[in-house]
Tab-separated table of C-alpha atoms in Angstrom:
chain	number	residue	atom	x	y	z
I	203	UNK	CA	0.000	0.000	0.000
I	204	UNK	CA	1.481	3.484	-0.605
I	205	UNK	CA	2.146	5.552	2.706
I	206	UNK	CA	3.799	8.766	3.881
I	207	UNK	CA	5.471	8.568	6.734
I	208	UNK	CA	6.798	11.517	9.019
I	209	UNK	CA	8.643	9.385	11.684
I	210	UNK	CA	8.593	12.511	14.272
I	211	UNK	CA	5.530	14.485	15.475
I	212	UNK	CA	6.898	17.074	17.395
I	213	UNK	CA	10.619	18.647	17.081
I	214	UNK	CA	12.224	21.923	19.128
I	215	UNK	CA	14.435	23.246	18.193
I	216	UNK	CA	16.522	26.579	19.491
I	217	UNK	CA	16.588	29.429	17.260
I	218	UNK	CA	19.708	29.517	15.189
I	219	UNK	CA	20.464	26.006	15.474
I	220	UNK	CA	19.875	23.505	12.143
I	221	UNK	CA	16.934	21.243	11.376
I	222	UNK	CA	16.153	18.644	9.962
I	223	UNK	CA	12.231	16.901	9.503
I	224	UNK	CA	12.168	13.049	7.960
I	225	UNK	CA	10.237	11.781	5.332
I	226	UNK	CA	9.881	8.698	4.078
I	227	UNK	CA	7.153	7.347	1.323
I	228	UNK	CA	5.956	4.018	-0.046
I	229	UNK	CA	5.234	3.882	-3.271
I	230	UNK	CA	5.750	1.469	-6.544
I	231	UNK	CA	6.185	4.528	-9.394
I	232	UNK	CA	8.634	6.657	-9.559
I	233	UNK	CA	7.261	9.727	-7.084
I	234	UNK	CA	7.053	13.504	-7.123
I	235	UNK	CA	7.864	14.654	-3.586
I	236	UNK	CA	6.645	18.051	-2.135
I	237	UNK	CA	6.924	19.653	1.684
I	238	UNK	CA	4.529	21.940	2.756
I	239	UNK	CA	4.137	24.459	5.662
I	240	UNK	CA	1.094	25.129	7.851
I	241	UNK	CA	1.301	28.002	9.976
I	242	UNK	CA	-2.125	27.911	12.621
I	243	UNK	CA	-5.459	28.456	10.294
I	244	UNK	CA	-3.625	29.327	7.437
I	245	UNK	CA	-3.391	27.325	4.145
I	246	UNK	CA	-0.664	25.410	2.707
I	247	UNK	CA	2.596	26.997	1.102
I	248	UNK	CA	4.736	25.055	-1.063
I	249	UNK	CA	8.570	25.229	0.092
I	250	UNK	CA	10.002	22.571	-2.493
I	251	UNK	CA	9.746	20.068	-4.409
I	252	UNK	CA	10.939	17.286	-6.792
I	253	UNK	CA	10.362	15.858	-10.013
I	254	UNK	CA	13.456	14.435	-11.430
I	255	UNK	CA	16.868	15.489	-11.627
I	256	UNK	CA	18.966	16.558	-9.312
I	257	UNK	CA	18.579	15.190	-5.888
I	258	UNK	CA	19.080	18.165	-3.914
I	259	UNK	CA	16.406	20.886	-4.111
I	260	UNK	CA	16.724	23.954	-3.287
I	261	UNK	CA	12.822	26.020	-1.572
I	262	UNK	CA	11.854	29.135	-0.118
I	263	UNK	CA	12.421	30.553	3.145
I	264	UNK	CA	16.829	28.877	3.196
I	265	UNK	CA	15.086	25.266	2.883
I	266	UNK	CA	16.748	22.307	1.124
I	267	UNK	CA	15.674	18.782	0.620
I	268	UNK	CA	17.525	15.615	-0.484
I	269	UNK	CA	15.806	12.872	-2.517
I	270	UNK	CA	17.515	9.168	-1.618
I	271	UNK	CA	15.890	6.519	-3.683
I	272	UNK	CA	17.602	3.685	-2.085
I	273	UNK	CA	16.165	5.153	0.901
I	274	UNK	CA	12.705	6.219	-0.154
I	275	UNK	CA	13.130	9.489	1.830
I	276	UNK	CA	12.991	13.121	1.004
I	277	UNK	CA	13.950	14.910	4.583
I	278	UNK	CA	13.730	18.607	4.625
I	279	UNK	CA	16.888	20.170	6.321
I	280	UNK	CA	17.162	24.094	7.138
I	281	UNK	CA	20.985	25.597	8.325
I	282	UNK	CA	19.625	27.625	10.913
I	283	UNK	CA	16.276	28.520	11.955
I	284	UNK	CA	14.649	31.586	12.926
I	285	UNK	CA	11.798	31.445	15.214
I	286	UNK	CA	9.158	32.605	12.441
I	287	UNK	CA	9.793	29.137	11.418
I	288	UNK	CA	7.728	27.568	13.796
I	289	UNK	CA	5.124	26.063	11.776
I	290	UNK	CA	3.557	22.509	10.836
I	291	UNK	CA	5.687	20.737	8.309
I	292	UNK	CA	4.169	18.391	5.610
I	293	UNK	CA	5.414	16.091	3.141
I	294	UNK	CA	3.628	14.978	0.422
I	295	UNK	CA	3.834	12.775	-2.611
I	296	UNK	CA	2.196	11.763	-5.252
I	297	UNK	CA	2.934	9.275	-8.045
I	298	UNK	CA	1.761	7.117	-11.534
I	299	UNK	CA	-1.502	7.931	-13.114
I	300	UNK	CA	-2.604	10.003	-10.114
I	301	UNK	CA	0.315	11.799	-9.583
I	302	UNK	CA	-2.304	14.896	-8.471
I	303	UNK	CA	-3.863	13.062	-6.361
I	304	UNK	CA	-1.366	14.276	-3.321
I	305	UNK	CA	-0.608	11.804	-0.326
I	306	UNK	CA	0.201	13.594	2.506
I	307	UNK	CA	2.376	12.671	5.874
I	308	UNK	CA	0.807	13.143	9.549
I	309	UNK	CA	2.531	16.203	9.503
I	310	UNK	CA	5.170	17.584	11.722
I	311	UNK	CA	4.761	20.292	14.640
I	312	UNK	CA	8.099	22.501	14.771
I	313	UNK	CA	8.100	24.820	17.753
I	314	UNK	CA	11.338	27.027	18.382
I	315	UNK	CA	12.672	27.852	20.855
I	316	UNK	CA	14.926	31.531	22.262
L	1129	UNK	CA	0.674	37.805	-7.020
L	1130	UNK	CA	-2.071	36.342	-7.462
L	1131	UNK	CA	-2.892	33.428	-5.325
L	1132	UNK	CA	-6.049	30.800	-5.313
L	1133	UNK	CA	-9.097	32.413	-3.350
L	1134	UNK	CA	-11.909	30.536	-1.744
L	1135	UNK	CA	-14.988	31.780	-0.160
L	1136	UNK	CA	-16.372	31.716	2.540
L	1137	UNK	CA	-13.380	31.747	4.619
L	1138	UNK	CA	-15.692	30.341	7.075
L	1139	UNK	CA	-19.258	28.797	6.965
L	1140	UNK	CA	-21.709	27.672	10.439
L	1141	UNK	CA	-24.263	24.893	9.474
L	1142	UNK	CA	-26.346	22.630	11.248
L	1143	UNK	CA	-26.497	19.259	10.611
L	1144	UNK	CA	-28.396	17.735	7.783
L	1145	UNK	CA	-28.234	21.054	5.874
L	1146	UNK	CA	-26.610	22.183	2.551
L	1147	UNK	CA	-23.050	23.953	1.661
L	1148	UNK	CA	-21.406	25.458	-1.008
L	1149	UNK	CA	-17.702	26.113	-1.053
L	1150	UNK	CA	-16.216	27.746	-3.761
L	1151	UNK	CA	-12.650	28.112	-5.379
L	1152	UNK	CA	-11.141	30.351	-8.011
L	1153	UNK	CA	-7.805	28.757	-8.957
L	1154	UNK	CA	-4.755	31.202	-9.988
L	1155	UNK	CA	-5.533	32.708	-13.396
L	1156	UNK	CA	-4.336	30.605	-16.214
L	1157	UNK	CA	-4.362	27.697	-14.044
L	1158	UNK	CA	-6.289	24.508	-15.937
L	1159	UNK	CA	-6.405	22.047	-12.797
L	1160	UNK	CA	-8.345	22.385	-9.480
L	1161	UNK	CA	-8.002	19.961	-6.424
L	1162	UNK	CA	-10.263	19.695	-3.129
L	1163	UNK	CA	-8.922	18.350	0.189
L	1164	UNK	CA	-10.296	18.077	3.492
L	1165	UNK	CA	-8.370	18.845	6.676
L	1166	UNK	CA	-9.737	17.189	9.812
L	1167	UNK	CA	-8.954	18.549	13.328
L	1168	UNK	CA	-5.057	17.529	14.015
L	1169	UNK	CA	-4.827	15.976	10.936
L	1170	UNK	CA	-2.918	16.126	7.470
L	1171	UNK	CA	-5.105	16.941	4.478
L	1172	UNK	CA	-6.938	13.967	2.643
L	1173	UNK	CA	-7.676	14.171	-1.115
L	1174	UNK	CA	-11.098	14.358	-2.163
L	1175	UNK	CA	-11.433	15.055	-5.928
L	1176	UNK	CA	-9.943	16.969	-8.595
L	1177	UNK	CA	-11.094	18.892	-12.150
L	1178	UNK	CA	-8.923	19.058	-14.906
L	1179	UNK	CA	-10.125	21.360	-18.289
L	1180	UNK	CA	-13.731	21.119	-16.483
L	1181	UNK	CA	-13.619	17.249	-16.211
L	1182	UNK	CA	-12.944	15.248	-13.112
L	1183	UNK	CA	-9.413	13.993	-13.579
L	1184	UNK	CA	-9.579	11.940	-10.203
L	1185	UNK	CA	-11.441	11.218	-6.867
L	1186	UNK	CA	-10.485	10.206	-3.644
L	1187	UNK	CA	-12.453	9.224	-0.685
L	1188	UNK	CA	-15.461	11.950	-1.132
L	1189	UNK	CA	-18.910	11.004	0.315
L	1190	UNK	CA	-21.550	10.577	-2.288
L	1191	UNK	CA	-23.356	13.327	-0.243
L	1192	UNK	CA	-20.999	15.927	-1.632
L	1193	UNK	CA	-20.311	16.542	-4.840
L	1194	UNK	CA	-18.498	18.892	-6.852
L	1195	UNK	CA	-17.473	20.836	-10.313
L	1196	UNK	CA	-15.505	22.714	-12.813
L	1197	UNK	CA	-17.127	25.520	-14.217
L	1198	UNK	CA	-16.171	27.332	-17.846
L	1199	UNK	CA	-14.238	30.132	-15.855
L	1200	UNK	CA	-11.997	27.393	-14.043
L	1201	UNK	CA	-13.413	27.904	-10.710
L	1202	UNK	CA	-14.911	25.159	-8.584
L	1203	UNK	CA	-17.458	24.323	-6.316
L	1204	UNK	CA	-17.865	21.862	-3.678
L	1205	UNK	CA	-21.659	20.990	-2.782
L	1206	UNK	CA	-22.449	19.013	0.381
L	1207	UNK	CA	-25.371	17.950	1.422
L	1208	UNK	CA	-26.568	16.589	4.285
L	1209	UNK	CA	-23.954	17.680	6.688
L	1210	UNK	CA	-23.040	15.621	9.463
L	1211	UNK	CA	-21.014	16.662	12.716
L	1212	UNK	CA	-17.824	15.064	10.919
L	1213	UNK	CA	-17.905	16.832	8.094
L	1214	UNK	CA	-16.281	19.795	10.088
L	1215	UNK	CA	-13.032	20.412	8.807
L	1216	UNK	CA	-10.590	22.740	6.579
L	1217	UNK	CA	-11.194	22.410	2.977
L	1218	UNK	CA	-8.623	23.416	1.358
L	1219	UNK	CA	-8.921	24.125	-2.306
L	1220	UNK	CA	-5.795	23.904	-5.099
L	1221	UNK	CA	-4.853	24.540	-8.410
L	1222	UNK	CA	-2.413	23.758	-10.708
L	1223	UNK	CA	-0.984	24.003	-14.418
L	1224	UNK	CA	-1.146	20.949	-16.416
L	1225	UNK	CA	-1.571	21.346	-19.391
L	1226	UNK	CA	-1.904	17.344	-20.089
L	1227	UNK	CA	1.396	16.956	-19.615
L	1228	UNK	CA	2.686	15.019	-16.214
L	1229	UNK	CA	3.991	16.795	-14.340
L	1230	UNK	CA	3.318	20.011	-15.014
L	1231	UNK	CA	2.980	22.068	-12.123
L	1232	UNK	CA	3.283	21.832	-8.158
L	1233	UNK	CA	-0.410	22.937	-6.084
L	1234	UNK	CA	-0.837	26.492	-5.032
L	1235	UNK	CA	-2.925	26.082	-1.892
L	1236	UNK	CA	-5.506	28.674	-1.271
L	1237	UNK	CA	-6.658	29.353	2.312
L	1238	UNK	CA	-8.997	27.161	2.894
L	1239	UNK	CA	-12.563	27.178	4.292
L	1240	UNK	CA	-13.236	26.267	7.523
L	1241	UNK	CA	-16.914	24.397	8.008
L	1242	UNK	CA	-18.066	23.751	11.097
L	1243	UNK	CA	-21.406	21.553	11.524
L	1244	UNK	CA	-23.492	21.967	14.777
């Protein structure tokens, strides 16, 4: 069965220091791998994604993401955070005929910390 | 610029009555996409239009349905609400063009429902 999974529910993290939110899908075509952020009763804004190509994608907001087929993740890594980035994090994926049709991960709560 | 709008931001119902939630997708965009956000949860898929026809459904309640129109915006009808059916829907849109993949969703702000 195809599956999202974001392994970790709730990360602090102190402003300044790096980050880095897991990801890792299930699925039997090749996928196209997104990460959204939530910030409280707002919508969904796209930081990256990937379709092909190079493995390493660069977002918005100093965001990067590495693809790893042999590991079937696609964690979202940030240098150093600042505390507007305290948000919900999602991955997403979606693959073969409905590659639209977006899968998303439980999500995961960032809160930062002074 | 311009981003995808949906009204109302917010809707009250009682249960067993109607709503209509509407979506105008970023202009020039060909694809819309409805998902439903739960209380603590991650958004589920529901059903999505592209060029006016439904390009793919996900688990939607045959008490809602939903459509294209020939301006590109959507609506989402539901009938016969039930306390459950309170939730974020989010609507999104999309360039495809018919060609896979086109375009990453553009998530508008969603519409929060809540059912008493």
């Amino acid at each position: 069965a195809q599956s999202v999974t974001q392994p970790d529910i709730h990360i602090t993290v102190s402003e300044g220091a790096s980050l880095e939110l897991r990801c890792n899908y299930s699925y039997g075509a090749t996928p196209y791998l997104f990460w959204y952020v939530q910030s409280p009763g707002q919508g969904l804004q796209l930081l990256l994604k990937y379709f092909s190509g190079d493995t390493l994608v660069q977002g918005i907001k100093g965001f990067e993401a590495e693809f790893k087929r042999s590991q079937s993740s696609f964690n979202l890594r940030k240098p150093s955070v600042h505390w507007s980035d305290a948000a919900e994090y999602f991955c997403a994926v979606g693959a073969g005929d409905s590659w639209g049709k977006l899968q998303f991960g439980a999500g995961t709560q960032v809160v930062v910390t002074p | 610029a311009a981003g995808v709008i949906q009204s109302p931001r917010h809707l009250i119902k009682e249960k067993r009555e109607t709503a209509t939630l509407k979506c105008y997708p970023i202009p020039r965009h060909d694809t819309v996409y409805w998902y439903q956000q739960g209380p603590g949860q991650d958004p589920q898929f529901l059903i999505s239009f592209y060029e006016k026809m439904q390009s793919d459904k996900g688990s939607i309640p045959d008490r809602f349905s939903a459509q294209q129109f020939s301006d590109y915006h959507s609506e989402l009808n539901m009938s016969s609400l039930e306390l459950g059916d309170s939730a974020l829907y989010f609507c999104a849109s999309s360039l495809v063009g018919g060609t896979v993949p086109q375009g990453e969703q553009y998530f508008g702000p969603g519409t929060r429902l809540t059912v008493t």
